[in-house]
Amino acid sequence: MKILSIVGARPNFMKIAPLAAEFQALPGVEHILVHSGQHYDEALSGSFFRDLGLPRPDINLEVGSGSHAFQVAETLKRLEGVMLERRPDLVLVVGDVNATMAGALAAAKLCIPVAHVEAGLRSFDATMPEEINRKVTDVLSAYLFASEASGVENLRREGVAEERIFLAGNVMIDTLLRHREASARSRVLLDLGLQAEGAEPCPYAVLTLHRPANVDDPAMLERLLRAVSSIRPGLAVVFPVHPRTRERMQAMAPLQGAGLMPLPPQGYLDFLHLMDRASLVLTDSGGIQEETTVLGVPCLTLRENTERPATVEHGTNQLVGLDPQRIVAAARRVLDGDFPRGRRPPLWDGHAAQRIVGTLMERLGAAAPAAHARS
């Protein structure tokens, strides 16, 4: 049996790693890993493969950066040839990036069944490119693996047949739980001067920004950065800067006296350690909302909506929008100890990949080993 998986951006790497490990343990299954090359530099791609112990891709399409239309079109064109040559029995896609939708579309046109991991998530915001990718991918998929209960309900509401929907849990949390101990050995806080050898770290916050709605408008980006930098005098705000955001910041005047600590993108283990020890995380990333929920770290999401409501209902995440006063007030409350303590959502237990692979082997007619029967 041949299973072809597609990744494009670094959140995909965290999601595919536990699945790749499960496939590798199955006799008679050939797992082909294709990287679209959407995130292609060392900071956004190469270091993650090392940190996660993920095999190097069998094929790199080297699509690179460009508009959404360019990335989808180029990925679709190049994937068609790969699929015709390799003839997989199943195409597996994860998340909601351009490579996810392009992979589902290429496979569907060649009548190859598609499995979508992280299916059914909805922000109900059609201006988000990821929302379009999610919805198109779900329509084309034969197997829809939801990470939380809202995904199941959304798919049912959209008329998806019950036999195609599976509540499997969160593969990104599989990766986090598998690597948390290793991340604790990171020296990133020592290197940044936020911790002395043998001592507890100083209080600090972590900030990430990359969504077009937040960073493409220079005025909006500046408002957000000024708000975050004014949360509390002396509070360091560690800010790994996404290449998209860095490009926009070059046109801005420097923020004088701010506590922002701009950094290059961090490797998986270093960034996990930064989040794990932070007093507060501010982000517009969906994956970070999930990771902070499991780490028990307060998270403020700088958006008006989230496609991951479990992080608000069960976890430590709060939607605070884009109003600077609201952001600063919420952050100060958190630093004063007023925040939801949270708990893990159901099935975020480190075994989602086992459940997904076990279901696929059962549905595709292959014998799954005992380890996969625990689903």
CSV table of C-alpha atoms in Angstrom, one decimal:
chain,number,residue,atom,x,y,z
A,1,MET,CA,0.0,0.0,0.0
A,2,LYS,CA,1.2,3.5,-0.9
A,3,ILE,CA,0.3,6.5,1.1
A,4,LEU,CA,1.4,9.9,-0.1
A,5,SER,CA,1.4,12.8,2.4
A,6,ILE,CA,1.8,16.4,1.6
A,7,VAL,CA,3.3,19.2,3.7
A,8,GLY,CA,3.9,22.8,2.9
A,9,ALA,CA,4.5,25.0,5.9
A,10,ARG,CA,6.0,24.4,9.3
A,11,PRO,CA,2.7,23.8,11.2
A,12,ASN,CA,2.3,20.8,8.8
A,13,PHE,CA,5.6,19.3,9.9
A,14,MET,CA,4.4,19.1,13.6
A,15,LYS,CA,1.2,17.4,12.4
A,16,ILE,CA,2.8,14.9,10.0
A,17,ALA,CA,5.6,13.8,12.3
A,18,PRO,CA,3.6,11.4,14.5
A,19,LEU,CA,1.7,10.1,11.5
A,20,ALA,CA,4.9,9.4,9.6
A,21,ALA,CA,6.2,7.4,12.6
A,22,GLU,CA,3.0,5.3,12.7
A,23,PHE,CA,3.2,4.6,9.0
A,24,GLN,CA,6.8,3.6,9.2
A,25,ALA,CA,6.0,1.0,11.9
A,26,LEU,CA,3.5,-0.7,9.5
A,27,PRO,CA,4.8,-3.6,7.4
A,28,GLY,CA,3.7,-3.4,3.8
A,29,VAL,CA,3.0,0.3,3.8
A,30,GLU,CA,5.1,2.7,1.8
A,31,HIS,CA,4.9,6.3,3.0
A,32,ILE,CA,5.9,8.9,0.5
A,33,LEU,CA,6.4,12.4,2.0
A,34,VAL,CA,6.1,15.4,-0.4
A,35,HIS,CA,7.1,18.9,0.6
A,36,SER,CA,5.6,21.7,-1.6
A,37,GLY,CA,8.5,24.0,-0.6
A,38,GLN,CA,6.1,26.8,0.5
A,39,HIS,CA,8.3,27.3,3.6
A,40,TYR,CA,11.8,26.6,2.2
A,41,ASP,CA,14.4,28.3,4.3
A,42,GLU,CA,16.4,26.7,7.1
A,43,ALA,CA,14.5,28.5,9.9
A,44,LEU,CA,11.1,27.7,8.6
A,45,SER,CA,11.7,24.2,7.3
A,46,GLY,CA,15.1,22.5,7.7
A,47,SER,CA,15.5,22.9,11.5
A,48,PHE,CA,12.0,21.5,12.1
A,49,PHE,CA,12.8,18.2,10.3
A,50,ARG,CA,15.9,17.8,12.6
A,51,ASP,CA,14.1,18.7,15.8
A,52,LEU,CA,11.1,16.4,15.1
A,53,GLY,CA,13.1,13.5,13.8
A,54,LEU,CA,11.1,13.6,10.6
A,55,PRO,CA,12.6,11.9,7.6
A,56,ARG,CA,13.7,14.2,4.8
A,57,PRO,CA,11.0,14.5,2.2
A,58,ASP,CA,11.1,12.0,-0.6
A,59,ILE,CA,10.1,14.8,-3.0
A,60,ASN,CA,10.4,18.6,-2.8
A,61,LEU,CA,8.3,20.5,-5.3
A,62,GLU,CA,10.3,23.7,-4.6
A,63,VAL,CA,7.3,25.9,-5.2
A,64,GLY,CA,8.6,28.7,-3.0
A,65,SER,CA,6.9,31.9,-2.1
A,66,GLY,CA,4.3,33.8,-4.1
A,67,SER,CA,0.6,34.8,-4.2
A,68,HIS,CA,-2.0,32.3,-3.1
A,69,ALA,CA,-3.0,31.6,-6.7
A,70,PHE,CA,0.6,31.0,-7.7
A,71,GLN,CA,1.3,28.6,-4.8
A,72,VAL,CA,-1.9,26.6,-5.4
A,73,ALA,CA,-1.4,26.5,-9.1
A,74,GLU,CA,2.2,25.5,-9.1
A,75,THR,CA,1.7,22.9,-6.3
A,76,LEU,CA,-1.3,21.4,-8.2
A,77,LYS,CA,0.7,21.2,-11.5
A,78,ARG,CA,3.7,19.6,-9.9
A,79,LEU,CA,1.7,17.2,-7.7
A,80,GLU,CA,-0.2,15.8,-10.6
A,81,GLY,CA,3.0,14.4,-12.2
A,82,VAL,CA,4.1,13.0,-8.8
A,83,MET,CA,0.8,11.2,-8.3
A,84,LEU,CA,0.7,9.8,-11.8
A,85,GLU,CA,4.2,8.5,-11.3
A,86,ARG,CA,3.9,7.1,-7.8
A,87,ARG,CA,0.2,6.0,-8.0
A,88,PRO,CA,-0.6,6.2,-4.3
A,89,ASP,CA,-3.6,4.3,-2.8
A,90,LEU,CA,-4.4,7.3,-0.5
A,91,VAL,CA,-3.3,11.0,-0.3
A,92,LEU,CA,-3.1,12.4,3.2
A,93,VAL,CA,-3.2,16.2,3.8
A,94,VAL,CA,-3.0,18.1,7.1
A,95,GLY,CA,-4.1,21.5,8.2
A,96,ASP,CA,-5.1,24.4,6.0
A,97,VAL,CA,-2.2,25.8,4.0
A,98,ASN,CA,-2.2,26.2,0.2
A,99,ALA,CA,-0.5,22.8,-0.2
A,100,THR,CA,-3.3,21.1,1.7
A,101,MET,CA,-6.0,22.3,-0.7
A,102,ALA,CA,-3.8,21.8,-3.8
A,103,GLY,CA,-3.0,18.2,-2.7
A,104,ALA,CA,-6.7,17.4,-2.1
A,105,LEU,CA,-7.6,18.8,-5.5
A,106,ALA,CA,-4.9,17.0,-7.4
A,107,ALA,CA,-5.8,13.7,-5.8
A,108,ALA,CA,-9.6,14.1,-6.3
A,109,LYS,CA,-9.1,14.9,-10.0
A,110,LEU,CA,-7.1,11.6,-10.3
A,111,CYS,CA,-9.8,9.7,-8.3
A,112,ILE,CA,-7.4,9.0,-5.5
A,113,PRO,CA,-9.1,9.0,-2.0
A,114,VAL,CA,-8.1,11.8,0.3
A,115,ALA,CA,-7.8,11.9,4.1
A,116,HIS,CA,-7.8,15.3,5.8
A,117,VAL,CA,-6.3,15.5,9.2
A,118,GLU,CA,-7.7,18.5,11.2
A,119,ALA,CA,-10.9,18.5,9.3
A,120,GLY,CA,-14.0,20.6,10.1
A,121,LEU,CA,-12.4,23.6,11.8
A,122,ARG,CA,-14.2,26.8,10.9
A,123,SER,CA,-13.5,30.4,11.8
A,124,PHE,CA,-16.6,31.5,9.7
A,125,ASP,CA,-14.5,34.3,8.3
A,126,ALA,CA,-14.3,34.0,4.5
A,127,THR,CA,-11.6,36.7,4.3
A,128,MET,CA,-9.1,34.2,5.8
A,129,PRO,CA,-7.3,32.2,3.0
A,130,GLU,CA,-7.1,29.3,5.4
A,131,GLU,CA,-10.9,29.1,5.8
A,132,ILE,CA,-11.2,28.7,2.0
A,133,ASN,CA,-8.5,26.0,2.0
A,134,ARG,CA,-10.2,24.1,4.9
A,135,LYS,CA,-13.7,24.1,3.3
A,136,VAL,CA,-12.5,23.0,-0.2
A,137,THR,CA,-10.3,20.3,1.3
A,138,ASP,CA,-13.2,18.9,3.4
A,139,VAL,CA,-15.5,18.7,0.4
A,140,LEU,CA,-13.0,16.7,-1.5
A,141,SER,CA,-12.0,14.3,1.3
A,142,ALA,CA,-13.2,10.8,1.8
A,143,TYR,CA,-11.9,10.6,5.4
A,144,LEU,CA,-12.3,13.6,7.7
A,145,PHE,CA,-10.4,13.4,11.0
A,146,ALA,CA,-11.5,16.2,13.4
A,147,SER,CA,-9.2,17.4,16.2
A,148,GLU,CA,-12.1,18.7,18.4
A,149,ALA,CA,-15.8,18.3,18.7
A,150,SER,CA,-16.6,21.6,16.9
A,151,GLY,CA,-15.1,20.1,13.8
A,152,VAL,CA,-17.5,17.1,13.9
A,153,GLU,CA,-20.5,19.4,14.4
A,154,ASN,CA,-19.4,21.7,11.6
A,155,LEU,CA,-19.1,18.8,9.2
A,156,ARG,CA,-22.4,17.4,10.1
A,157,ARG,CA,-24.0,20.8,9.7
A,158,GLU,CA,-22.5,21.0,6.2
A,159,GLY,CA,-24.1,17.7,5.3
A,160,VAL,CA,-21.1,15.4,5.4
A,161,ALA,CA,-22.0,11.7,5.7
A,162,GLU,CA,-21.5,10.4,9.2
A,163,GLU,CA,-19.4,7.5,8.0
A,164,ARG,CA,-16.7,9.9,6.7
A,165,ILE,CA,-16.3,11.8,10.0
A,166,PHE,CA,-13.9,10.7,12.8
A,167,LEU,CA,-13.1,12.5,16.0
A,168,ALA,CA,-9.5,11.5,16.4
A,169,GLY,CA,-7.8,14.1,18.6
A,170,ASN,CA,-5.0,16.5,17.9
A,171,VAL,CA,-1.8,15.3,16.1
A,172,MET,CA,0.0,18.5,16.9
A,173,ILE,CA,-0.4,17.7,20.6
A,174,ASP,CA,1.1,14.2,19.9
A,175,THR,CA,4.2,16.0,18.8
A,176,LEU,CA,4.2,18.4,21.7
A,177,LEU,CA,3.9,15.7,24.3
A,178,ARG,CA,6.6,13.6,22.6
A,179,HIS,CA,9.1,16.4,22.6
A,180,ARG,CA,8.3,18.4,25.7
A,181,GLU,CA,11.0,16.8,27.8
A,182,ALA,CA,13.6,17.3,25.1
A,183,SER,CA,12.6,21.0,24.8
A,184,ALA,CA,13.2,21.5,28.5
A,185,ARG,CA,17.0,21.1,27.8
A,186,SER,CA,17.0,24.1,25.5
A,187,ARG,CA,19.4,26.9,26.4
A,188,VAL,CA,17.4,29.6,24.6
A,189,LEU,CA,16.4,31.5,27.7
A,190,LEU,CA,20.0,31.5,28.9
A,191,ASP,CA,21.2,32.7,25.5
A,192,LEU,CA,18.6,35.5,25.6
A,193,GLY,CA,19.7,36.6,29.1
A,194,LEU,CA,16.2,35.8,30.5
A,195,GLN,CA,17.5,33.2,32.8
A,196,ALA,CA,20.7,32.7,34.9
A,197,GLU,CA,22.3,29.3,35.2
A,198,GLY,CA,20.4,27.3,37.8
A,199,ALA,CA,17.8,30.0,38.4
A,200,GLU,CA,14.2,30.5,37.4
A,201,PRO,CA,13.6,32.7,34.3
A,202,CYS,CA,12.6,36.3,34.6
A,203,PRO,CA,8.9,37.0,33.7
A,204,TYR,CA,8.5,37.4,29.9
A,205,ALA,CA,5.9,37.2,27.2
A,206,VAL,CA,6.0,35.6,23.8
A,207,LEU,CA,4.5,37.3,20.7
A,208,THR,CA,3.9,35.9,17.2
A,209,LEU,CA,2.2,37.6,14.3
A,210,HIS,CA,1.9,36.4,10.7
A,211,ARG,CA,-1.7,36.6,9.5
A,212,PRO,CA,-2.2,39.0,6.5
A,213,ALA,CA,-4.9,40.9,8.3
A,214,ASN,CA,-2.5,41.8,11.1
A,215,VAL,CA,0.7,42.4,9.3
A,216,ASP,CA,0.1,43.5,5.8
A,217,ASP,CA,-1.4,46.9,6.9
A,218,PRO,CA,1.6,48.9,8.3
A,219,ALA,CA,-0.7,51.0,10.5
A,220,MET,CA,-2.3,47.9,12.0
A,221,LEU,CA,1.0,46.2,12.6
A,222,GLU,CA,2.4,49.2,14.3
A,223,ARG,CA,-0.7,49.6,16.5
A,224,LEU,CA,-0.3,46.0,17.7
A,225,LEU,CA,3.4,46.2,18.3
A,226,ARG,CA,3.0,49.4,20.3
A,227,ALA,CA,0.2,47.9,22.4
A,228,VAL,CA,2.2,44.8,23.2
A,229,SER,CA,5.3,46.8,24.0
A,230,SER,CA,3.3,48.9,26.5
A,231,ILE,CA,1.8,46.0,28.5
A,232,ARG,CA,4.1,46.5,31.5
A,233,PRO,CA,7.4,48.4,32.0
A,234,GLY,CA,10.4,46.0,32.1
A,235,LEU,CA,8.4,43.1,30.7
A,236,ALA,CA,10.5,41.4,27.9
A,237,VAL,CA,8.4,40.4,24.9
A,238,VAL,CA,10.2,37.7,22.9
A,239,PHE,CA,9.2,38.1,19.3
A,240,PRO,CA,10.3,35.5,16.8
A,241,VAL,CA,9.6,37.4,13.6
A,242,HIS,CA,8.0,35.5,10.6
A,243,PRO,CA,9.7,36.5,7.3
A,244,ARG,CA,6.4,38.0,6.1
A,245,THR,CA,6.2,40.2,9.2
A,246,ARG,CA,9.9,41.1,9.1
A,247,GLU,CA,9.4,42.4,5.5
A,248,ARG,CA,6.6,44.6,6.7
A,249,MET,CA,8.5,45.9,9.7
A,250,GLN,CA,11.4,47.1,7.6
A,251,ALA,CA,9.1,50.0,6.4
A,252,MET,CA,8.3,51.0,10.0
A,253,ALA,CA,10.0,53.4,12.3
A,254,PRO,CA,11.7,51.7,15.2
A,255,LEU,CA,9.7,51.4,18.4
A,256,GLN,CA,11.7,53.5,20.8
A,257,GLY,CA,12.1,52.1,24.3
A,258,ALA,CA,10.0,49.1,23.6
A,259,GLY,CA,10.5,45.8,25.5
A,260,LEU,CA,10.2,43.8,22.2
A,261,MET,CA,13.0,41.3,21.6
A,262,PRO,CA,12.8,40.6,17.8
A,263,LEU,CA,14.4,37.2,17.0
A,264,PRO,CA,14.8,35.1,13.8
A,265,PRO,CA,12.3,32.2,13.6
A,266,GLN,CA,13.1,29.6,16.2
A,267,GLY,CA,13.5,25.9,15.9
A,268,TYR,CA,10.7,23.7,17.3
A,269,LEU,CA,12.4,22.7,20.5
A,270,ASP,CA,13.6,26.2,21.4
A,271,PHE,CA,10.2,27.7,20.6
A,272,LEU,CA,8.4,25.1,22.6
A,273,HIS,CA,10.6,25.9,25.6
A,274,LEU,CA,10.0,29.6,25.2
A,275,MET,CA,6.2,29.0,25.3
A,276,ASP,CA,6.4,26.5,28.1
A,277,ARG,CA,8.1,29.0,30.5
A,278,ALA,CA,6.4,32.2,29.4
A,279,SER,CA,4.1,34.2,31.7
A,280,LEU,CA,1.9,35.0,28.7
A,281,VAL,CA,1.7,34.3,25.0
A,282,LEU,CA,0.1,36.7,22.4
A,283,THR,CA,-0.5,35.3,19.0
A,284,ASP,CA,-2.6,35.1,15.8
A,285,SER,CA,-1.6,31.5,15.2
A,286,GLY,CA,-4.2,28.7,15.5
A,287,GLY,CA,-1.6,26.1,16.4
A,288,ILE,CA,-0.2,28.2,19.2
A,289,GLN,CA,-3.7,28.5,20.7
A,290,GLU,CA,-3.7,24.7,20.9
A,291,GLU,CA,-0.1,24.3,22.3
A,292,THR,CA,-0.6,26.9,25.0
A,293,THR,CA,-3.8,25.1,26.1
A,294,VAL,CA,-1.9,21.9,26.7
A,295,LEU,CA,1.0,23.7,28.3
A,296,GLY,CA,-1.3,25.5,30.6
A,297,VAL,CA,0.1,28.9,29.6
A,298,PRO,CA,-2.2,31.9,29.3
A,299,CYS,CA,-2.8,32.8,25.6
A,300,LEU,CA,-4.3,36.0,24.2
A,301,THR,CA,-5.4,35.6,20.6
A,302,LEU,CA,-5.1,38.8,18.6
A,303,ARG,CA,-8.1,38.0,16.3
A,304,GLU,CA,-11.8,38.5,16.4
A,305,ASN,CA,-12.5,34.8,15.8
A,306,THR,CA,-10.9,31.3,16.2
A,307,GLU,CA,-11.4,28.1,14.3
A,308,ARG,CA,-10.3,26.3,17.5
A,309,PRO,CA,-13.1,27.0,20.0
A,310,ALA,CA,-12.0,24.1,22.2
A,311,THR,CA,-9.0,26.3,23.3
A,312,VAL,CA,-11.4,28.9,24.7
A,313,GLU,CA,-14.0,26.5,26.0
A,314,HIS,CA,-11.6,24.1,27.7
A,315,GLY,CA,-8.2,25.8,27.6
A,316,THR,CA,-6.3,28.9,28.5
A,317,ASN,CA,-7.0,30.9,25.3
A,318,GLN,CA,-8.9,34.2,25.3
A,319,LEU,CA,-10.0,36.1,22.1
A,320,VAL,CA,-9.0,39.7,22.7
A,321,GLY,CA,-9.4,41.1,19.1
A,322,LEU,CA,-7.3,44.0,17.7
A,323,ASP,CA,-8.2,46.9,20.0
A,324,PRO,CA,-4.9,48.1,21.7
A,325,GLN,CA,-6.7,49.0,24.9
A,326,ARG,CA,-8.4,45.7,25.2
A,327,ILE,CA,-5.1,43.8,24.5
A,328,VAL,CA,-3.2,45.7,27.1
A,329,ALA,CA,-6.0,45.4,29.7
A,330,ALA,CA,-6.3,41.6,29.2
A,331,ALA,CA,-2.5,41.1,29.3
A,332,ARG,CA,-2.2,43.0,32.6
A,333,ARG,CA,-5.0,40.9,34.1
A,334,VAL,CA,-3.2,37.8,33.1
A,335,LEU,CA,0.1,39.0,34.6
A,336,ASP,CA,-1.8,39.8,37.8
A,337,GLY,CA,-3.0,36.2,38.0
A,338,ASP,CA,-6.5,36.5,36.5
A,339,PHE,CA,-6.8,34.0,33.7
A,340,PRO,CA,-8.6,30.7,33.0
A,341,ARG,CA,-6.5,27.7,34.2
A,342,GLY,CA,-8.0,25.4,31.6
A,343,ARG,CA,-7.7,21.7,30.9
A,344,ARG,CA,-7.0,19.5,27.9
A,345,PRO,CA,-9.8,19.0,25.5
A,346,PRO,CA,-11.0,15.4,25.0
A,347,LEU,CA,-8.6,13.1,23.1
A,348,TRP,CA,-5.7,15.6,23.2
A,349,ASP,CA,-3.8,12.7,24.8
A,350,GLY,CA,-0.8,12.0,22.5
A,351,HIS,CA,-2.5,9.1,20.7
A,352,ALA,CA,-4.3,10.9,17.8
A,353,ALA,CA,-1.9,9.5,15.2
A,354,GLN,CA,-2.5,6.0,16.4
A,355,ARG,CA,-6.3,6.4,16.1
A,356,ILE,CA,-6.0,8.0,12.6
A,357,VAL,CA,-3.7,5.4,11.2
A,358,GLY,CA,-5.7,2.5,12.8
A,359,THR,CA,-8.9,3.8,11.2
A,360,LEU,CA,-7.2,4.2,7.8
A,361,MET,CA,-5.8,0.7,7.8
A,362,GLU,CA,-9.1,-0.7,8.8
A,363,ARG,CA,-11.0,1.2,6.1
A,364,LEU,CA,-8.4,0.5,3.4
A,365,GLY,CA,-8.5,-3.2,4.2
A,366,ALA,CA,-5.0,-3.5,5.7
A,367,ALA,CA,-4.2,-5.4,8.9
A,368,ALA,CA,-3.2,-3.0,11.6
A,369,PRO,CA,-0.8,-4.1,14.4
A,370,ALA,CA,-2.1,-4.3,18.0
A,371,ALA,CA,-0.7,-0.8,18.8
A,372,HIS,CA,-3.2,0.7,16.4
A,373,ALA,CA,-6.2,-1.3,17.7
A,374,ARG,CA,-6.3,0.9,20.8
A,375,SER,CA,-8.5,3.4,19.0
